[in-house]
Short mmCIF file of C-alpha atoms in Angstrom, two decimals:
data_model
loop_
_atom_site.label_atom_id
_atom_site.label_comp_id
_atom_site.label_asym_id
_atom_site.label_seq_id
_atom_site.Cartn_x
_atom_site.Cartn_y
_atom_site.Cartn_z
CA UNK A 9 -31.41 -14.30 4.19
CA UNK A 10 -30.71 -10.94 3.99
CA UNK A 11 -32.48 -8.13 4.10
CA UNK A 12 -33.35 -6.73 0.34
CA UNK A 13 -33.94 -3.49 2.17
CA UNK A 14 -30.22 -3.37 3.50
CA UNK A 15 -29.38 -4.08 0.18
CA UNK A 16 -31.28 -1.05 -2.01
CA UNK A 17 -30.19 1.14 0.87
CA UNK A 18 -26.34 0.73 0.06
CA UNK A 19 -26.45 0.58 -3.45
CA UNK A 20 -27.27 4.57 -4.44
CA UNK A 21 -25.07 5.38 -2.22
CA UNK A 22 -22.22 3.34 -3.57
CA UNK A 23 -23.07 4.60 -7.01
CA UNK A 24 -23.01 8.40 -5.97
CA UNK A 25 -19.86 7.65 -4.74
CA UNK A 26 -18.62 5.59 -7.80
CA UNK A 27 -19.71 8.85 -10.02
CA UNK A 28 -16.88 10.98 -8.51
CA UNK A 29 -14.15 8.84 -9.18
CA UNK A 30 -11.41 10.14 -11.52
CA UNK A 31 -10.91 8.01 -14.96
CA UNK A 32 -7.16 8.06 -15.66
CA UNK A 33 -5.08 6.47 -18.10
CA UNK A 34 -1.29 6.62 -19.11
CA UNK A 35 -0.08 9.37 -20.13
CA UNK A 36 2.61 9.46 -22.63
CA UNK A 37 4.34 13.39 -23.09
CA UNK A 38 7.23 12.62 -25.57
CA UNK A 39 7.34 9.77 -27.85
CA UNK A 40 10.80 9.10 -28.43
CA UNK A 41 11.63 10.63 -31.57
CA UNK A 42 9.84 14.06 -29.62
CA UNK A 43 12.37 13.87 -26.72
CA UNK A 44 15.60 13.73 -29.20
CA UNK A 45 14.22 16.83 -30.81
CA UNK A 46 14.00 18.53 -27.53
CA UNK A 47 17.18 17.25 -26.02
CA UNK A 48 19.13 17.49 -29.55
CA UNK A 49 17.24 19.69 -31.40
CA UNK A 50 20.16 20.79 -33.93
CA UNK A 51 21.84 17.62 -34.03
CA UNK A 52 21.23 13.92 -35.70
CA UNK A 53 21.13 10.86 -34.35
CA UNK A 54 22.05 7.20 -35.21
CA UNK A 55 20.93 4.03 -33.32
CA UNK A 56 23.81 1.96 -32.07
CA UNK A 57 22.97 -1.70 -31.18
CA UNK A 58 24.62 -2.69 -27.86
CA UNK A 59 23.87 -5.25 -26.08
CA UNK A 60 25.72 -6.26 -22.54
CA UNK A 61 27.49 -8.53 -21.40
CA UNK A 62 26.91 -10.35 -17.78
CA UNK A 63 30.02 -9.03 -16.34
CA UNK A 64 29.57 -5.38 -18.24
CA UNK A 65 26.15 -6.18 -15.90
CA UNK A 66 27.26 -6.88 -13.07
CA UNK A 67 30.08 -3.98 -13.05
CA UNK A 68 27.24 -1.72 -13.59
CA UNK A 69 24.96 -3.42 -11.06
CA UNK A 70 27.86 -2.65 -8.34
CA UNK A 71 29.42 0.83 -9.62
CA UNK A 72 25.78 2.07 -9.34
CA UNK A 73 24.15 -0.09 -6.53
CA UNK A 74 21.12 -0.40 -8.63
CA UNK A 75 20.14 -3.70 -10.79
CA UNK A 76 20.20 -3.74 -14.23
CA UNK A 77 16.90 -5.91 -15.31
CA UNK A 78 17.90 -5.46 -18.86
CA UNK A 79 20.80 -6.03 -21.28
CA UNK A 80 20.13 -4.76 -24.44
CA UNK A 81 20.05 -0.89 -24.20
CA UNK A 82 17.71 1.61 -26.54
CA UNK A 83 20.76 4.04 -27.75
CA UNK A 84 21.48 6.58 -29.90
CA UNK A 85 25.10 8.50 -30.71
CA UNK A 86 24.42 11.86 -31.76
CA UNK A 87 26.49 13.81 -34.67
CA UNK A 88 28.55 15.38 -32.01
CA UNK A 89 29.69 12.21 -29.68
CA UNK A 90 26.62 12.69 -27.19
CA UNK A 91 24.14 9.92 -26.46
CA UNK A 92 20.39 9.73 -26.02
CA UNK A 93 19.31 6.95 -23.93
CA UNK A 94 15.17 5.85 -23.91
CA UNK A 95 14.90 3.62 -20.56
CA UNK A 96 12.18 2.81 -18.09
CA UNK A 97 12.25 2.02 -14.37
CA UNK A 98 9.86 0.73 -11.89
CA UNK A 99 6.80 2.58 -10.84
CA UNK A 100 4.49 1.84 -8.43
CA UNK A 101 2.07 -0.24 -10.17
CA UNK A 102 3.64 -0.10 -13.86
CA UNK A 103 6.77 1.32 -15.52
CA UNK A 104 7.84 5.03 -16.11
CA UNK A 105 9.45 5.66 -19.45
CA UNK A 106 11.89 8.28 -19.57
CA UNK A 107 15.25 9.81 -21.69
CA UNK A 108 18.70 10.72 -20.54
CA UNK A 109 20.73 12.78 -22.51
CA UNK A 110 24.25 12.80 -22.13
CA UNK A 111 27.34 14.99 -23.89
CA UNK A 112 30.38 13.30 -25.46
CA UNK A 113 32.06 13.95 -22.43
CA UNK A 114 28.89 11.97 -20.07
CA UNK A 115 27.92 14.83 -18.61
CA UNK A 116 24.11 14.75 -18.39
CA UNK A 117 22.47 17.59 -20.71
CA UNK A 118 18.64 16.73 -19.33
CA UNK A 119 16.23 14.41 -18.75
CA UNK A 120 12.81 14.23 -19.80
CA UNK A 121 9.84 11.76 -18.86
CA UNK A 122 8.44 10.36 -22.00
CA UNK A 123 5.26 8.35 -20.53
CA UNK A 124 4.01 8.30 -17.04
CA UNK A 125 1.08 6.02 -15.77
CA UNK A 126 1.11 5.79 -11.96
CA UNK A 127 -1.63 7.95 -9.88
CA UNK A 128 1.32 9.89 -7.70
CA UNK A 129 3.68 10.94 -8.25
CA UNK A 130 3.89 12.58 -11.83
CA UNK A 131 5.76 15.61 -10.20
CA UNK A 132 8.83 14.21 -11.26
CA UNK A 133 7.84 15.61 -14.44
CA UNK A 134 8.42 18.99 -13.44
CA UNK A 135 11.35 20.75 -14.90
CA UNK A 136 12.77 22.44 -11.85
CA UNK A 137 13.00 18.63 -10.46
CA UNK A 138 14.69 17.51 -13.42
CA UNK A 139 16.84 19.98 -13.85
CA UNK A 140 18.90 19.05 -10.85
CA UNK A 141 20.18 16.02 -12.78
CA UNK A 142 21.99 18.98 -15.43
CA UNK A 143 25.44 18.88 -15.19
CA UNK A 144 25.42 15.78 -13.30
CA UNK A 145 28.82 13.07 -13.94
CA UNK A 146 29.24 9.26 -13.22
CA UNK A 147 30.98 10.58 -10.08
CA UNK A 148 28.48 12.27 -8.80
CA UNK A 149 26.22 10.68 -6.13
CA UNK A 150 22.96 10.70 -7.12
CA UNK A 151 21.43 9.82 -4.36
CA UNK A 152 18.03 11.77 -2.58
CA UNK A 153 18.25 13.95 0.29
CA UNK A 154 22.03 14.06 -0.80
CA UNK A 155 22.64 15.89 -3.78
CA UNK A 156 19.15 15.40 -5.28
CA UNK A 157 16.05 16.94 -3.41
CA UNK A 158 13.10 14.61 -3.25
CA UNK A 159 9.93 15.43 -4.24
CA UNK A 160 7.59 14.76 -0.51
CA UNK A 161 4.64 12.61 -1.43
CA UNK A 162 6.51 11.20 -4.76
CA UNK A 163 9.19 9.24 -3.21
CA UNK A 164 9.27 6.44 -4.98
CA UNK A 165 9.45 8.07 -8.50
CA UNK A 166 11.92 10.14 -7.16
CA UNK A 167 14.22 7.00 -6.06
CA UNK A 168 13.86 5.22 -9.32
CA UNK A 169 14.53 7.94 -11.67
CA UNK A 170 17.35 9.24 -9.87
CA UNK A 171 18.71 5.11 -9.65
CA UNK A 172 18.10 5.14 -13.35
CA UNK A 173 20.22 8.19 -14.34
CA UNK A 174 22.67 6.78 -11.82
CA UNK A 175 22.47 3.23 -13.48
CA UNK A 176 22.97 5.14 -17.17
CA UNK A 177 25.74 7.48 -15.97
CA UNK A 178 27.31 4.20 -14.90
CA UNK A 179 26.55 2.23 -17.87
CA UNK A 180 28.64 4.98 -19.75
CA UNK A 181 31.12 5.04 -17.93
CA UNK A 182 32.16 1.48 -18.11
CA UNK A 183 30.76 0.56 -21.58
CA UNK A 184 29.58 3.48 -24.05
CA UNK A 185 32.46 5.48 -23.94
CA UNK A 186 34.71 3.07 -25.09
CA UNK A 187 32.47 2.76 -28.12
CA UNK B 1215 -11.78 -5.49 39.22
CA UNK B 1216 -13.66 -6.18 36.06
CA UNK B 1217 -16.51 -8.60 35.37
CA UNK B 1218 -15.68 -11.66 33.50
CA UNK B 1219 -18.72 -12.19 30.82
CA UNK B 1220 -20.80 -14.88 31.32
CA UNK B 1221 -21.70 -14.95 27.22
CA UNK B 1222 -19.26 -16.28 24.85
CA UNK B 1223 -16.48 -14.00 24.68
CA UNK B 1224 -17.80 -11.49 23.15
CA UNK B 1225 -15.11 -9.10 23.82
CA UNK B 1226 -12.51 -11.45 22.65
CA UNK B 1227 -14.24 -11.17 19.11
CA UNK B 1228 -14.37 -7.64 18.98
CA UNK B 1229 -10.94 -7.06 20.29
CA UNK B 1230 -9.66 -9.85 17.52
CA UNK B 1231 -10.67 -8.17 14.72
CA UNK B 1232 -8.00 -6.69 11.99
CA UNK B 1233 -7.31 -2.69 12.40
CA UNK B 1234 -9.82 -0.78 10.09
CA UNK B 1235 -7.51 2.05 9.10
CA UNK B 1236 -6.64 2.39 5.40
CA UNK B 1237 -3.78 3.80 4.04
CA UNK B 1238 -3.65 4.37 0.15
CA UNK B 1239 -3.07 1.38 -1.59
CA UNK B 1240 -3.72 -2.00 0.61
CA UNK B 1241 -1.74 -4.58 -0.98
CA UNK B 1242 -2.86 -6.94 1.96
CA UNK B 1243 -6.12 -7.08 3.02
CA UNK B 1244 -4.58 -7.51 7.01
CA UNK B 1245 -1.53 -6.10 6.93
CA UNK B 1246 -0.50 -2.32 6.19
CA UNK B 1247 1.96 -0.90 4.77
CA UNK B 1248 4.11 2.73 5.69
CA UNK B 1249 3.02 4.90 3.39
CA UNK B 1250 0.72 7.37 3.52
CA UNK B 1251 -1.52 9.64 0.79
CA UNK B 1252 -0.18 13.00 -0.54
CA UNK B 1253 -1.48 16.24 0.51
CA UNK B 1254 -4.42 16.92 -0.87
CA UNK B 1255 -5.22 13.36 -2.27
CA UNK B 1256 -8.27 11.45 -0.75
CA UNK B 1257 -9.39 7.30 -1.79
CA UNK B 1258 -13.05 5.50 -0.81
CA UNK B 1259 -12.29 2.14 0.53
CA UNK B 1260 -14.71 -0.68 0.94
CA UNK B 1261 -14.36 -3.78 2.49
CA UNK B 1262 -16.23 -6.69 2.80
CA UNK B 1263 -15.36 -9.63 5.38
CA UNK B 1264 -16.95 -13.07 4.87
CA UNK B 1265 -16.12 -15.75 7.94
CA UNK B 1266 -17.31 -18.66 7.72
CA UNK B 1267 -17.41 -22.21 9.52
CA UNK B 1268 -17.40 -23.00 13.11
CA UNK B 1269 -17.57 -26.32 14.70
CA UNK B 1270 -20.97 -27.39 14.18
CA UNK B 1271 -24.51 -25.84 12.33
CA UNK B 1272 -24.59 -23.09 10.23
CA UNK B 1273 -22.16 -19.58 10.18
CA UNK B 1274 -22.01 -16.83 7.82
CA UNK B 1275 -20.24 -13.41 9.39
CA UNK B 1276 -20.54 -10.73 6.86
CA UNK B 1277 -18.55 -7.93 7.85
CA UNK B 1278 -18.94 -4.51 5.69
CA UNK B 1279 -16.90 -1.10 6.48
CA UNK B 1280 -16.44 2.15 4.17
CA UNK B 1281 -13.93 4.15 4.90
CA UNK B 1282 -12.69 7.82 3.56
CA UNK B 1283 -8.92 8.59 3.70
CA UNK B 1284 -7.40 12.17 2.75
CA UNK B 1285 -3.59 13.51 3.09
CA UNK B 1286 -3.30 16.52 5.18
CA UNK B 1287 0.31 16.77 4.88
CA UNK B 1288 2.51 14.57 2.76
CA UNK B 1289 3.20 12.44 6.47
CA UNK B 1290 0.33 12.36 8.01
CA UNK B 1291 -3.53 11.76 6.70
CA UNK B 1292 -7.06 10.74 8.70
CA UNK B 1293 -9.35 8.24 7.88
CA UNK B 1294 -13.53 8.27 8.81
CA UNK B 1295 -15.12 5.09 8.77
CA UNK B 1296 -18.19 3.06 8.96
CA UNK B 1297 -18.87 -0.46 9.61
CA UNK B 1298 -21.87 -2.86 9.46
CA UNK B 1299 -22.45 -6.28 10.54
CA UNK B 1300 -24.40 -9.29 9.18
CA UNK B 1301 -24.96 -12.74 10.53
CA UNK B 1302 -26.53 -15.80 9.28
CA UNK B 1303 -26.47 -18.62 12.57
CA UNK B 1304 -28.35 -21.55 12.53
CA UNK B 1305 -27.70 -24.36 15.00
CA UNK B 1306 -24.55 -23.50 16.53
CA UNK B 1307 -23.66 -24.20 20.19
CA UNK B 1308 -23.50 -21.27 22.13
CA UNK B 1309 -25.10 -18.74 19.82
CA UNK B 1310 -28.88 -17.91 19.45
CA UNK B 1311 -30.29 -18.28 16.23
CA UNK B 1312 -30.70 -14.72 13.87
CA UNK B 1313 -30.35 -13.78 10.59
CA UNK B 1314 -29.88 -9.86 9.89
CA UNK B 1315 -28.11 -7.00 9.64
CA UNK B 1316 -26.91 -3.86 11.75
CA UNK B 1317 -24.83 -0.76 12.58
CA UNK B 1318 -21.49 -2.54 14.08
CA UNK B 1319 -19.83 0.90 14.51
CA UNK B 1320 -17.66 4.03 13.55
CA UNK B 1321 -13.98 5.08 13.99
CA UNK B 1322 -11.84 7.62 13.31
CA UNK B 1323 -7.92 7.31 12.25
CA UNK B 1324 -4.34 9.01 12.32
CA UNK B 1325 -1.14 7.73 10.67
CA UNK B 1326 1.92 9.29 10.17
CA UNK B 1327 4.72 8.44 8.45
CA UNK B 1328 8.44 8.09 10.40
CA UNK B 1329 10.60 7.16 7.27
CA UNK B 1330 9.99 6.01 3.24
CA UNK B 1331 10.47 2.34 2.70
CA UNK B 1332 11.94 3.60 -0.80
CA UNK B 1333 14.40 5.83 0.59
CA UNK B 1334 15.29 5.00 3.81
CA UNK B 1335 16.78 1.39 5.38
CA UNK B 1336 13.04 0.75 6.66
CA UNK B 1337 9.63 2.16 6.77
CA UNK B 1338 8.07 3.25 9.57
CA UNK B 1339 4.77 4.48 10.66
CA UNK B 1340 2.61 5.07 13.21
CA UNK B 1341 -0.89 4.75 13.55
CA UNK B 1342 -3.54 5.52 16.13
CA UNK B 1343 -7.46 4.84 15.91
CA UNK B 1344 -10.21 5.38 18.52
CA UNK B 1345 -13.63 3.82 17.96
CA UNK B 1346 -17.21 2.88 18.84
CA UNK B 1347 -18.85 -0.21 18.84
CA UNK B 1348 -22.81 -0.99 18.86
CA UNK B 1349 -22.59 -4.33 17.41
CA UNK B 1350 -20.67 -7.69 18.43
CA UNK B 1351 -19.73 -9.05 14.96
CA UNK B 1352 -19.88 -12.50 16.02
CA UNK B 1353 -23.14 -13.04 17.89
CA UNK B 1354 -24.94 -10.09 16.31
CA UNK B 1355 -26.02 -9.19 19.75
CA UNK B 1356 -26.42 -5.06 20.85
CA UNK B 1357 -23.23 -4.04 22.53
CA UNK B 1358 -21.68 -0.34 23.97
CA UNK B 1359 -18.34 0.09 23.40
CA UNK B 1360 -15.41 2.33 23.07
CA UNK B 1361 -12.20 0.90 21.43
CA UNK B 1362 -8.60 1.90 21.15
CA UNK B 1363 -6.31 0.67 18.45
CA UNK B 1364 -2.61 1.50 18.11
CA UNK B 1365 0.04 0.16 15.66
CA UNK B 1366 3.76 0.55 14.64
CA UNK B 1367 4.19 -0.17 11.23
CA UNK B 1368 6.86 -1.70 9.68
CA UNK B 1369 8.02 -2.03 5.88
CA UNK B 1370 10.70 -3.16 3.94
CA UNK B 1371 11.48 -3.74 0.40
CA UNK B 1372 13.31 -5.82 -2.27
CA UNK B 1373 14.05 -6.10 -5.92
CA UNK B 1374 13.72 -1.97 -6.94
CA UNK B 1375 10.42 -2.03 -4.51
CA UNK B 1376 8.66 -5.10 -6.23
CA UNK B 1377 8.86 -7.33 -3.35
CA UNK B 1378 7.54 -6.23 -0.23
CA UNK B 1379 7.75 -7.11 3.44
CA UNK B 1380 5.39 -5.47 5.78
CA UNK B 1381 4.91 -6.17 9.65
CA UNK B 1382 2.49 -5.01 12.12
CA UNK B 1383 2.77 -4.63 16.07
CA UNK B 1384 -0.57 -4.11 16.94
CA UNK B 1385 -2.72 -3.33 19.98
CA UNK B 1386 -6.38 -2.95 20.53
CA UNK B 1387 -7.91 -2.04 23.89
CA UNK B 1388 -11.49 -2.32 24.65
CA UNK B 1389 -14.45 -1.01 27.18
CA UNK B 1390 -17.38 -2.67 26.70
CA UNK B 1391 -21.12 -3.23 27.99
CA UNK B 1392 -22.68 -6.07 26.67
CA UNK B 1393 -26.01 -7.91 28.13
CA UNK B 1394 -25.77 -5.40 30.87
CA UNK B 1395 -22.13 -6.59 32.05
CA UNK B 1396 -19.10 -4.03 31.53
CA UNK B 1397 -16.04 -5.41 30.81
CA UNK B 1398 -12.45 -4.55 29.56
CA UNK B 1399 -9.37 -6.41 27.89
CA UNK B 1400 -6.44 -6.42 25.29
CA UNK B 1401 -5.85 -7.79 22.34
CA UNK B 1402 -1.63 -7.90 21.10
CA UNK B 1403 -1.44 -9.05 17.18
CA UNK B 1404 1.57 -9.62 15.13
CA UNK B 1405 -0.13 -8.99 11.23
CA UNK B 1406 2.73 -9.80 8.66
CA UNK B 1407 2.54 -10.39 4.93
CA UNK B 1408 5.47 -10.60 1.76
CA UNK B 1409 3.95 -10.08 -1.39
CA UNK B 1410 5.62 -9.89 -5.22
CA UNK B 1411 5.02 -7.61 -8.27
CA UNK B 1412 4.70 -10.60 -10.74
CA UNK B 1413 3.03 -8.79 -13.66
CA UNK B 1414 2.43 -5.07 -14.09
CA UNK B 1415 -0.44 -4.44 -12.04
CA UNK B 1416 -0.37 -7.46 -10.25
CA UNK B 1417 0.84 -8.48 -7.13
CA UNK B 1418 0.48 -12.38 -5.00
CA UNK B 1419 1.88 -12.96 -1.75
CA UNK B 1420 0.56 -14.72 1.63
CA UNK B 1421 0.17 -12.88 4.57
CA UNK B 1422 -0.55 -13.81 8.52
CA UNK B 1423 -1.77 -12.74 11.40
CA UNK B 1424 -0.94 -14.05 15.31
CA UNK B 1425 -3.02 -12.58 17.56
CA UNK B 1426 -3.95 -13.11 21.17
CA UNK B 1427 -6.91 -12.14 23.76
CA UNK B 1428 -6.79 -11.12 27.33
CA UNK B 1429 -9.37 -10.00 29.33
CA UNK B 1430 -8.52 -7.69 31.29
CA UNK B 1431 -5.10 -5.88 31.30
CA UNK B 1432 -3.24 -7.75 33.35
CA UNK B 1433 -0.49 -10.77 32.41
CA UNK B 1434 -2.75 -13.34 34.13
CA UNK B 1435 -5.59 -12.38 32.14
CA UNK B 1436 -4.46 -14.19 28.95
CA UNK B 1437 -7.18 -16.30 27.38
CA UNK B 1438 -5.75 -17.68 24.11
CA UNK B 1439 -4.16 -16.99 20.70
CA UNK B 1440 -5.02 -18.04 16.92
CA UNK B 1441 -2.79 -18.09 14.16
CA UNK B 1442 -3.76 -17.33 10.38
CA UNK B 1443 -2.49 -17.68 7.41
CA UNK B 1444 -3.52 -17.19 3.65
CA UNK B 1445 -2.44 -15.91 0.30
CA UNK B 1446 -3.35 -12.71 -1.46
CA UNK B 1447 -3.44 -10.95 -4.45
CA UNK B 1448 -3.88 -7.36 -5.29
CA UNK B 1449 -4.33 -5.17 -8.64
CA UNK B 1450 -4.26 -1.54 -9.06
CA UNK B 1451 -4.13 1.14 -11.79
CA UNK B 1452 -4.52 4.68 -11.93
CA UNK B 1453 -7.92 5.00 -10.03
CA UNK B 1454 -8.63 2.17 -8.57
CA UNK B 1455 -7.32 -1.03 -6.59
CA UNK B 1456 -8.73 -4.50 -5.67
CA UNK B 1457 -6.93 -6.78 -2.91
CA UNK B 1458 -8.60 -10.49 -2.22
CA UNK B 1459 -7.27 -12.61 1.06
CA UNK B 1460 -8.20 -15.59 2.53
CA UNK B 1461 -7.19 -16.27 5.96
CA UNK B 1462 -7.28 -20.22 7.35
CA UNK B 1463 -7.22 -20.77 11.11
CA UNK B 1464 -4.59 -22.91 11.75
CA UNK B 1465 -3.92 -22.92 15.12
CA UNK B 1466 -5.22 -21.93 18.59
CA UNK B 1467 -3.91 -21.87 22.12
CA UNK B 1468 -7.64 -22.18 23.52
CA UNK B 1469 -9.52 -25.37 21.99
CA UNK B 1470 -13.05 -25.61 21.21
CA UNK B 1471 -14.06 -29.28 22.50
CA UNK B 1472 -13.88 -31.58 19.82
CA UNK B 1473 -11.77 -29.30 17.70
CA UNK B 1474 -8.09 -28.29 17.60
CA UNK B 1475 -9.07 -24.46 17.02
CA UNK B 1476 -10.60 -21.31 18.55
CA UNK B 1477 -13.95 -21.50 16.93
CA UNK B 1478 -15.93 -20.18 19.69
CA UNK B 1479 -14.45 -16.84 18.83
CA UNK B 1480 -13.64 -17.06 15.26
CA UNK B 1481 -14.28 -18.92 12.43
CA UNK B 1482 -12.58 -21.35 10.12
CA UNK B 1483 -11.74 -19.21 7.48
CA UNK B 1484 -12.22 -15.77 6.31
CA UNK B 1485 -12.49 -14.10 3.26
CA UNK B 1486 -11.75 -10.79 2.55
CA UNK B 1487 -11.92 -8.41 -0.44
CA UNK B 1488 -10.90 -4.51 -0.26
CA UNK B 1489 -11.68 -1.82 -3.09
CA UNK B 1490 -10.20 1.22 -3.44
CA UNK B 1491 -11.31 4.23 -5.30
CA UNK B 1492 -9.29 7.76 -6.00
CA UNK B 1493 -11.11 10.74 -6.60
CA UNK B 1494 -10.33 14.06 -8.42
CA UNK B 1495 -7.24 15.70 -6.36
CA UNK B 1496 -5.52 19.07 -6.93
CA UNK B 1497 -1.90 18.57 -8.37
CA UNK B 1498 0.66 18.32 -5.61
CA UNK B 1499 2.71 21.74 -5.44
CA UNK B 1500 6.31 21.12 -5.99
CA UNK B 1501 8.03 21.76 -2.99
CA UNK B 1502 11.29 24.46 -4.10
CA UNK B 1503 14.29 22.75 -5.45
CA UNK B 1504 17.44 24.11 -4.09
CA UNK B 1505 19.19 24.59 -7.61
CA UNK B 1506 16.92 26.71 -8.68
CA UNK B 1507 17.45 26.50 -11.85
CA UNK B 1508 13.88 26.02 -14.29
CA UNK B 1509 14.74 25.34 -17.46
CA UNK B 1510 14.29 21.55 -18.73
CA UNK B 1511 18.14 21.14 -19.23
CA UNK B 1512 21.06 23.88 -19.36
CA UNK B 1513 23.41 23.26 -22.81
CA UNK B 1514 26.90 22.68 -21.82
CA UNK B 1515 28.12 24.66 -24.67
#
């Protein structure tokens, strides 16, 4: 059997170590009603129901390379033709929630992170990185180390946020414009 | 020349052991994946190693190591590790009878990171970890020895990053004394795994491992190979992460008699579970964004 002394020896130690750990949880930094105030703050909004199609899918799927994993899109029209858009994408362990918003003529007016709950990569929060996305059109690239810096050490949030705005720009494009 | 050790092959189990580095988040508990911590970021591992069964009598290896792991850049981090050793034996051919518990040995790591499976066509690191051994996990016996473990790490994902493919070429060279005898040898493994985000949190998957044993360095020295396989399954939040595999031996090139596998130098199964612990870390510096620009959003009006 083994030795109880091996096993008393180990345990304070594992607990001293166990006593430095960091206790996270998600974070959530904009409910969604807090990121159309910041992204429209003099304008109002109305929730349009849309739901696509599989080949408005698919056409979206291929004009932005990325999948689409959902049909039915969270969308408002605001007072003066813009959209807000509330989507998520994958994270590393669970999914990041974030907003796009977009003038009547789908040019991306910012993008904001509403609820982040992976342990890296929350830099993608930062507004220098998310500014890069202002201006941005369905033509554009979006791609990283193209016309959208990564962030080193957040790669992966960088990739699916970026593939997200892409995927929106897209979705646009070929469907919410001819709303 | 080398000597040729007249115990059971001692060096063979020590050589066939899985790498010990960690690198963030195992979502294997053989294989490894590219990526690497963040600056400034550092994770406790532990791992514990149960193998069990060999042809006759009574086995339990119990194989514990604890492991720190910090970034130093955003590429490249170090790992500092410590392992211990239990055995249980009781009537087995070829091994003495003991029941206890030692120092097995230390090692120190380097990986760096070539390319980002989420950005680039592959991932790609490389990894690098010397090492000293006191204790032969298999017999339990005293040993002196210096290891050498290298690795090129592949990775590649599916399905926006929720199915994952890693592979491992592996190498692990060894100098050893044991029962007064010095010897020396190579061990080439093949570790692969594919594993699936089914559930937030949660990943499954089954994962391999083909490894082989020479002793000595030379093409003629080639003793025998074993081939496992097992499933996994992994969970993770924000501070911590739990990965469970069991490994079945399957197959062997060198035959135990009576048996169709290697169980003179492993075991019939093994069961492994990793934990992983983050601790406080100062927030990554952005790195400067060519635009410039640091408001949220800029109107278009």
């Amino acid at each position: 059997m083994m030795h109880r002394r091996s096993i008393i020896r180990v345990l304070p130690a594992t607990a001293a170590l166990l006593s430095g750990l960091r206790m996270a949880y998600a974070e959530t930094y904009l409910t969604t009603e807090q990121a159309q105030r910041l992204l429209f703050p003099r304008e109002s909004l109305q929730a349009v129901s849309v739901t696509l199609t599989n080949d408005q899918r698919k056409a979206i799927a291929k004009a932005s390379k990325v999948r689409v994993r959902e049909d039915t899109l969270s969308a408002w029209r605001t007072s003066s033709g813009g959209w807000f858009l509330a989507d998520n994408v994958v994270g590393k362990h669970e999914f990041i929630d974030f907003a796009l918003a977009l003038t009547r003529e789908g040019t991306v007016k910012g993008v904001e992170i509403m609820t982040y709950r992976e342990t890296y990569g929350g830099e993608v929060r930062h507004p220098k990185w998310r500014a890069q996305f202002a201006g941005k059109k369905a033509s554009a690239p979006l791609e990283l180390d193209n016309d959208i810096k990564n962030i080193s050490g957040a790669t992966l949030s960088s990739s699916h946020i970026t593939e997200g705005v892409r995927r929106l720009l897209q979705t646009w494009d070929l469907v919410l414009k001819h709303l | 020349m080398f000597k040729r050790y007249t115990s059971l092959s001692v060096l063979v189990l020590a050589m066939t052991s899985a790498p010990s580095l960690f690198a963030d988040e195992n979502l294997f508990g053989y294989t490894y994946g590219s990526e690497t911590l963040p600056k400034g970021r550092s994770e406790f591992y532990t791992w514990q190693t149960f193998r069990l069964g060999k042809e006759s009598g009574d086995y339990l290896g119990w194989d514990q190591k604890y492991e720190y792991e910090w970034g130093i850049t955003d590429r490249l981090q170090a790992s500092v590790y410590a392992n211990f050793n239990y055995v249980d034996i009781k009537g087995v051919p070829g091994f003495q009878d003991r029941s206890d518990m030692g120092f097995q040995g230390m090692q120190v790591a380097l990986k760096y990171n070539v390319l980002s499976p989420f950005k680039d066509p592959i991932g790609l690191a490389l990894y690098i970890e010397p090492g000293y051994v006191a204790r032969d996990r298999g017999t339990g016996g005293d040993m002196d020895g210096f290891e050498l473990e290298t690795m090129i790490i592949l990775q590649k994902n599916f399905l926006d990053d929720t199915l994952m493919w890693y592979t491992n070429i592996f190498g692990e060279f060894a100098w050893e004394k044991i029962e007064g005898e010095y010897g020396h040898g190579w061990g080439p493994t093949v570790f692969s795994g594919l594993t699936y985000r089914f559930a937030p949190n949660w990943f499954a998957g089954v994962e391999g491992h083909w490894d082989s044993d020479f002793d000595g360095f030379q093409a003629h020295d080639f003793q025998h190979y074993d081939l496992f396989l097992g499933p996994v399954i992994h969970y993770a939040n924000q501070s911590w992460w739990a990965t469970l595999s069991v490994q079945f031996n399957t197959e062997s090139g060198a035959n135990t008699p009576g048996s169709s596998l290697n169980l003179d130098d492993h075991e019939r199964m093994e069961v492994r579970l990793k934990l992983g612990f983050e601790f406080d870390a100062k927030e990554a510096k952005l790195p400067e964004i060519a635009s410039g620009k640091s408001a949220a959003f800029v109107s278009t009006k």
